[in-house]
PDB file of C-alpha atoms in Angstrom:
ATOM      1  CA  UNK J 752     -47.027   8.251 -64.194  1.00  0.00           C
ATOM      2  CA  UNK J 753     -43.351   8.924 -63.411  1.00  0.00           C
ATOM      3  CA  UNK J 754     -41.055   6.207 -62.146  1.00  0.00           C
ATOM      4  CA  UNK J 755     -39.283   7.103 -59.098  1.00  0.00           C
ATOM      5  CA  UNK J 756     -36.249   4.885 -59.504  1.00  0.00           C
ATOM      6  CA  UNK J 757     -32.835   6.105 -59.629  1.00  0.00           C
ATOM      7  CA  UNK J 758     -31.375   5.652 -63.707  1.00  0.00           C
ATOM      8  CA  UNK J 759     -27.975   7.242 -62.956  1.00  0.00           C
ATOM      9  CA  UNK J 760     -25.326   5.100 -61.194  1.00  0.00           C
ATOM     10  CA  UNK J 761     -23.890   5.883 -57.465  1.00  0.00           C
ATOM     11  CA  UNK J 762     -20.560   8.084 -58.275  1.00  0.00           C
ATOM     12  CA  UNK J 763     -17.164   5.959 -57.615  1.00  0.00           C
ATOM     13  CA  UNK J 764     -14.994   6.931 -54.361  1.00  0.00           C
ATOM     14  CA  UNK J 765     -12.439   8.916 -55.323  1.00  0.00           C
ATOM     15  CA  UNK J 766      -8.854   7.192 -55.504  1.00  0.00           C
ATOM     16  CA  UNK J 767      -7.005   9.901 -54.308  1.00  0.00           C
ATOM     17  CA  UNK J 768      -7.972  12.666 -51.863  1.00  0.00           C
ATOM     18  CA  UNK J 769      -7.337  16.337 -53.000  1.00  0.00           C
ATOM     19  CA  UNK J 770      -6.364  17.673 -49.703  1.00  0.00           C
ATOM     20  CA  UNK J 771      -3.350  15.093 -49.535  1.00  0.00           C
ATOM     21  CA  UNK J 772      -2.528  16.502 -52.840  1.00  0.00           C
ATOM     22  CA  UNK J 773      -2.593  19.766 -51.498  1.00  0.00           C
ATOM     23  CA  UNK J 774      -0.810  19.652 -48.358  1.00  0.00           C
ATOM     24  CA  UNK J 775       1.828  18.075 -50.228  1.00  0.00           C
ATOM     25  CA  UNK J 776       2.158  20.800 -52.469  1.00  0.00           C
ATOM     26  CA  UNK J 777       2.159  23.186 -49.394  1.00  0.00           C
ATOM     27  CA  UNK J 778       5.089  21.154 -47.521  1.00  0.00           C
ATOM     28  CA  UNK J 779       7.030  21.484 -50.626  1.00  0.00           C
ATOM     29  CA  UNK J 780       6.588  25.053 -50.872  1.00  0.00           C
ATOM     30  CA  UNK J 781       7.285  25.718 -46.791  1.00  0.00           C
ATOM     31  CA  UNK J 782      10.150  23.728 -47.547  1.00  0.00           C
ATOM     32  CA  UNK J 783      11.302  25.677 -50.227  1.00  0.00           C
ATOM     33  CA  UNK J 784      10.581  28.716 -48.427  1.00  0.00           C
ATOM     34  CA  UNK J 785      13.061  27.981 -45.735  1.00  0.00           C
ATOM     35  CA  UNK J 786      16.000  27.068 -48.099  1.00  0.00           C
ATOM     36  CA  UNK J 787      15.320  30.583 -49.513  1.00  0.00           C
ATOM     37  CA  UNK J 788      17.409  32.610 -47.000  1.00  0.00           C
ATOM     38  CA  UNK J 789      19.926  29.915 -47.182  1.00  0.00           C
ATOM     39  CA  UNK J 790      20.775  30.064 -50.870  1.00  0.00           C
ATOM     40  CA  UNK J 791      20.280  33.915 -50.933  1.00  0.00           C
ATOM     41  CA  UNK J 792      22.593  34.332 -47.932  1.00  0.00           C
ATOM     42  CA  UNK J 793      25.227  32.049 -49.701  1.00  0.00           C
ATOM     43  CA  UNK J 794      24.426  34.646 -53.069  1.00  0.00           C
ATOM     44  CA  UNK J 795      25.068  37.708 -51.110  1.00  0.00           C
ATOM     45  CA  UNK J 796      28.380  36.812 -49.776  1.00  0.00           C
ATOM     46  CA  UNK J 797      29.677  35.717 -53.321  1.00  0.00           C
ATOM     47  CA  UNK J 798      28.322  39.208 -55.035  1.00  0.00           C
ATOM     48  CA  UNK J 799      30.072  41.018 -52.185  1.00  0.00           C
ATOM     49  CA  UNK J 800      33.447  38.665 -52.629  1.00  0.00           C
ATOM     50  CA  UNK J 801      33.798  39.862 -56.459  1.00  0.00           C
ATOM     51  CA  UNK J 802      32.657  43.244 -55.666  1.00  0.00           C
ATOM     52  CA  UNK J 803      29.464  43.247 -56.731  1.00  0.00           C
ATOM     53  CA  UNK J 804      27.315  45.890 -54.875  1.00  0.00           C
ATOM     54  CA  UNK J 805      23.820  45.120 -56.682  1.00  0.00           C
ATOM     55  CA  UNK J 806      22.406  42.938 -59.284  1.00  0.00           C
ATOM     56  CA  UNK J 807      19.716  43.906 -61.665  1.00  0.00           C
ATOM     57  CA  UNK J 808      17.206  40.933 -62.905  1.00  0.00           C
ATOM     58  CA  UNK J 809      14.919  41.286 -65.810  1.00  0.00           C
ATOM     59  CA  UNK J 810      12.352  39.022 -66.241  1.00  0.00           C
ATOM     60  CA  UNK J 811       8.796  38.377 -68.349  1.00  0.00           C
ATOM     61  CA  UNK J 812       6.039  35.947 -67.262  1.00  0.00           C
ATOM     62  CA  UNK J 813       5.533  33.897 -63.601  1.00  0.00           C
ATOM     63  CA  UNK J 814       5.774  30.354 -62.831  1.00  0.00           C
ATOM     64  CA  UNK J 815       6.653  27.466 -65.099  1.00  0.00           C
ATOM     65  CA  UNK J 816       6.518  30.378 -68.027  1.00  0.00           C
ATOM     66  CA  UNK J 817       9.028  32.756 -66.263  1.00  0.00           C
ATOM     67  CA  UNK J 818      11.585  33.631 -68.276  1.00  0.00           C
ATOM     68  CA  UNK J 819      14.670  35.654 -67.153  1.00  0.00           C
ATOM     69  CA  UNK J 820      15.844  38.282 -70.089  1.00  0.00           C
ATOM     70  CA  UNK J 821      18.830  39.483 -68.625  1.00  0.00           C
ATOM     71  CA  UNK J 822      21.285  39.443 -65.443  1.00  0.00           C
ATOM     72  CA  UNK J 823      23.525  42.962 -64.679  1.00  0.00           C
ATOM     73  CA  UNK J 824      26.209  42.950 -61.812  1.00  0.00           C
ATOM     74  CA  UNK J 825      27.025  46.502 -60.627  1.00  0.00           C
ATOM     75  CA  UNK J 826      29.689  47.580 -58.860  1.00  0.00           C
ATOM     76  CA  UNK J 827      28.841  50.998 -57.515  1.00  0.00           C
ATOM     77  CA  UNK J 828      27.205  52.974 -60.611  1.00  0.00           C
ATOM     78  CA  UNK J 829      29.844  50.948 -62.767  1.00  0.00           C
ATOM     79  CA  UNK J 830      28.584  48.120 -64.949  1.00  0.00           C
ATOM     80  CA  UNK J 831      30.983  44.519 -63.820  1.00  0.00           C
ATOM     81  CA  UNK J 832      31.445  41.465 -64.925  1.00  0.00           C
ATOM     82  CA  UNK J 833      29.535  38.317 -63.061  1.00  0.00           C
ATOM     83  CA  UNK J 834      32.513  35.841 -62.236  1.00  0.00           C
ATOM     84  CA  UNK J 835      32.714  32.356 -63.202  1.00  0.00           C
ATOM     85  CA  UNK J 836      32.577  31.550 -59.328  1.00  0.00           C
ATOM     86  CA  UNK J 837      30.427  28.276 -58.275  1.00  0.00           C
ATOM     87  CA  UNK J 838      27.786  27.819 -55.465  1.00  0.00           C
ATOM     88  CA  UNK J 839      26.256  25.095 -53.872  1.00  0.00           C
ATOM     89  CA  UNK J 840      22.856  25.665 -53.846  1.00  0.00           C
ATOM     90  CA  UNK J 841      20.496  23.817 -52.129  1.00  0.00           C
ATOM     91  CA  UNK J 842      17.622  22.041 -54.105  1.00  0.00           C
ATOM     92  CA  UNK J 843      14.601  20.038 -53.257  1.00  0.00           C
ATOM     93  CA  UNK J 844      13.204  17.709 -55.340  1.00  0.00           C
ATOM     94  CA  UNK J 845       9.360  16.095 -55.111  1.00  0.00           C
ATOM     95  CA  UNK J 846      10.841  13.110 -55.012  1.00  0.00           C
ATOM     96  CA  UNK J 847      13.244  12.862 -52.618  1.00  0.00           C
ATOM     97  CA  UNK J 848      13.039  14.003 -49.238  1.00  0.00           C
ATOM     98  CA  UNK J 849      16.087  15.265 -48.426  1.00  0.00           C
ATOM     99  CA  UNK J 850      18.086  18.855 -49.716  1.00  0.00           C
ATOM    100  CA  UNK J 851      20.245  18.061 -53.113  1.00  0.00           C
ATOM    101  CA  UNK J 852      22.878  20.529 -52.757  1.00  0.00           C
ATOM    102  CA  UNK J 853      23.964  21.365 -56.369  1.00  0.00           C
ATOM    103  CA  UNK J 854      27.071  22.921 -57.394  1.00  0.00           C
ATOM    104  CA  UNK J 855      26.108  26.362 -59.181  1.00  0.00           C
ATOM    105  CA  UNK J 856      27.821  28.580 -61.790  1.00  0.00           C
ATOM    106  CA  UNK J 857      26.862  32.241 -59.688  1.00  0.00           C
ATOM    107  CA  UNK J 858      25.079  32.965 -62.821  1.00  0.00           C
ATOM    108  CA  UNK J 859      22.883  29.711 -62.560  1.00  0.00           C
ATOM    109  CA  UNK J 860      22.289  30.131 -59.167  1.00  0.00           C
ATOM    110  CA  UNK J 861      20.752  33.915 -59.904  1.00  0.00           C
ATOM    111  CA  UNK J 862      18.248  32.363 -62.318  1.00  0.00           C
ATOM    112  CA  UNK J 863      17.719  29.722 -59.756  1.00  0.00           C
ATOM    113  CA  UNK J 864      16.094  32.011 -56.976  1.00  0.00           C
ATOM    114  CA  UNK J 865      14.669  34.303 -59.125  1.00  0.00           C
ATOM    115  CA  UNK J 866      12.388  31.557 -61.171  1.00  0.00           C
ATOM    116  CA  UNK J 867      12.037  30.132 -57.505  1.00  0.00           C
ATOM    117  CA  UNK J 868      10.781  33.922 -56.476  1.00  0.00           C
ATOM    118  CA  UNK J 869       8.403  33.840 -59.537  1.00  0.00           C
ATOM    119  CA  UNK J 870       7.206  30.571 -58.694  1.00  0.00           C
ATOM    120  CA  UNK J 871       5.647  31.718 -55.306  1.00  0.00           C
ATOM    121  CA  UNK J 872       2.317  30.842 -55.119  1.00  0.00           C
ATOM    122  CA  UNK J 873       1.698  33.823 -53.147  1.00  0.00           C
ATOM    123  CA  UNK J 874       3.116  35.821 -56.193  1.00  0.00           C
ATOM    124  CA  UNK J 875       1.105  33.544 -58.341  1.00  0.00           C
ATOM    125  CA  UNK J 876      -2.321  34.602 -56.570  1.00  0.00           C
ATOM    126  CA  UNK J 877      -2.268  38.414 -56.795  1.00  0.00           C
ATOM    127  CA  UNK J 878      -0.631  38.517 -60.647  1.00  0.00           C
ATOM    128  CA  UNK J 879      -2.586  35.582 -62.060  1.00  0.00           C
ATOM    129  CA  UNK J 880      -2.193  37.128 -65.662  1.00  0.00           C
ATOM    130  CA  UNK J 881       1.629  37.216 -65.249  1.00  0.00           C
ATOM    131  CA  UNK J 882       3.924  40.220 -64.675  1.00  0.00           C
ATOM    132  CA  UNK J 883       7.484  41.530 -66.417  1.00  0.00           C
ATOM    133  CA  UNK J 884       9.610  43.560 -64.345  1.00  0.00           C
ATOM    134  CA  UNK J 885      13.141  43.238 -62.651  1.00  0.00           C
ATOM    135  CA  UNK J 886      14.709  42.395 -59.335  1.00  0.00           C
ATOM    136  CA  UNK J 887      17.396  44.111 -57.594  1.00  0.00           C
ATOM    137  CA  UNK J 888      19.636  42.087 -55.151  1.00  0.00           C
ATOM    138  CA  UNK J 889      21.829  44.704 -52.853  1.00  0.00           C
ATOM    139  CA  UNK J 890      24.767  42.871 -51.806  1.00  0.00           C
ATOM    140  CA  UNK J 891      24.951  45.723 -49.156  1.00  0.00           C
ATOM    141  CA  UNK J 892      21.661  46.031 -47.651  1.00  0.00           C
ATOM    142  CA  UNK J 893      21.307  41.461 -47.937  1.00  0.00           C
ATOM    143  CA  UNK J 894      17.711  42.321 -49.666  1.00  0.00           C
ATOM    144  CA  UNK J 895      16.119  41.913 -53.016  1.00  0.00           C
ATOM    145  CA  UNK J 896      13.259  44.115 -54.261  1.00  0.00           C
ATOM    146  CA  UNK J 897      10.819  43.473 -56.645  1.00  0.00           C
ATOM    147  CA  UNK J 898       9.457  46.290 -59.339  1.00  0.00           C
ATOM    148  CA  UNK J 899       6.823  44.470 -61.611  1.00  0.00           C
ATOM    149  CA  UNK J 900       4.428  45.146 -63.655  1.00  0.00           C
ATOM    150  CA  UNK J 901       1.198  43.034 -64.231  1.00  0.00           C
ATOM    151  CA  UNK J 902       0.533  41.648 -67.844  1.00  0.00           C
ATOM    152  CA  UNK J 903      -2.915  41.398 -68.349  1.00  0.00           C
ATOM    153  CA  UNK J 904      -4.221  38.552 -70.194  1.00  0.00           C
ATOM    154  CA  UNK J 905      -7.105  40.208 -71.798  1.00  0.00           C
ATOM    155  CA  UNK J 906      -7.627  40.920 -75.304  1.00  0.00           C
ATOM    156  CA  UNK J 907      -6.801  44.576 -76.737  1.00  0.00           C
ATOM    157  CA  UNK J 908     -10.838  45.907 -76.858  1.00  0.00           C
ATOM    158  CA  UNK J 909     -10.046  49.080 -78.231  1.00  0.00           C
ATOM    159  CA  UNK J 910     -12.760  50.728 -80.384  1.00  0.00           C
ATOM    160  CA  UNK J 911     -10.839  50.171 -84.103  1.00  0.00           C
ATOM    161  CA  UNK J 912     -13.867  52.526 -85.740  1.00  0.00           C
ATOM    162  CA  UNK J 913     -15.518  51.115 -89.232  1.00  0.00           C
ATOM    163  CA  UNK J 914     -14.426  51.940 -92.451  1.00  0.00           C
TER     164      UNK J 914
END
């Protein structure tokens, strides 16, 4: 005969809940998300200050493995120089509640919103293998495009042959 008793302990309550965790994390980022205009509005009247009609952005990789390759100011269809000018940018931080406003080379603040634009988690979702590509901030037309393309994260399955 089989005993019917239980052998495996009851589980433990859980010591944290994971939709806490998560609406956390989406505060942050709706927090985040409204500083974005603010710090890109700030950007766009520096770029247009030095002259600066557009700004190319190249980048490889999303979130924490982002990495931005290189930053080119334009001036018209004339290469320029990015000047030494400072920013305040405003920052959040998880563990403080209120907006750090940091004081930004215009270089540093570049880099800034574009590995904030890469962290999206929106981005995040439909490139989950990670992406290269560049942005393009128009000083002019106040908007920045995105041209990406996705990296995919699967092996090369090529058919080598046998020899």
């Amino acid at each position: 005969m089989f005993s019917t008793q239980a052998t495996l302990r009851a589980p433990m309550a859980p010591r944290f809940r994971l939709a806490s965790l998560l609406g956390a994390r989406i505060n942050q980022q709706a927090r985040i998300d409204a500083l974005r205009p603010v710090n890109q509005s700030r950007l766009f009247d520096a770029l247009s200050e030095a002259g600066i009609t557009h700004l190319t952005v190249v980048f490889t990789g999303l979130g924490p493995a982002a990495r931005i390759d290189s930053i080119a100011p334009w001036a018209g269809p004339h290469p320029a120089e990015l000047p030494t000018t400072r920013l305040r940018y405003a920052a959040l931080t998880w563990d403080a509640p209120e907006v750090e406003w940091r004081d930004l080379t215009l270089a540093e603040v570049v880099e800034q919103i574009v590995l904030d634009l890469l962290g999206d988690p929106a981005l995040l979702k439909i490139l989950p293998g990670g992406a290269e590509g560049e942005f393009c901030f128009d000083a002019k037309a106040r908007t920045v495009q995105l041209d990406v393309n996705e990296i995919s994260d699967e092996p090369d399955t090529a058919d080598r042959g046998s020899r």
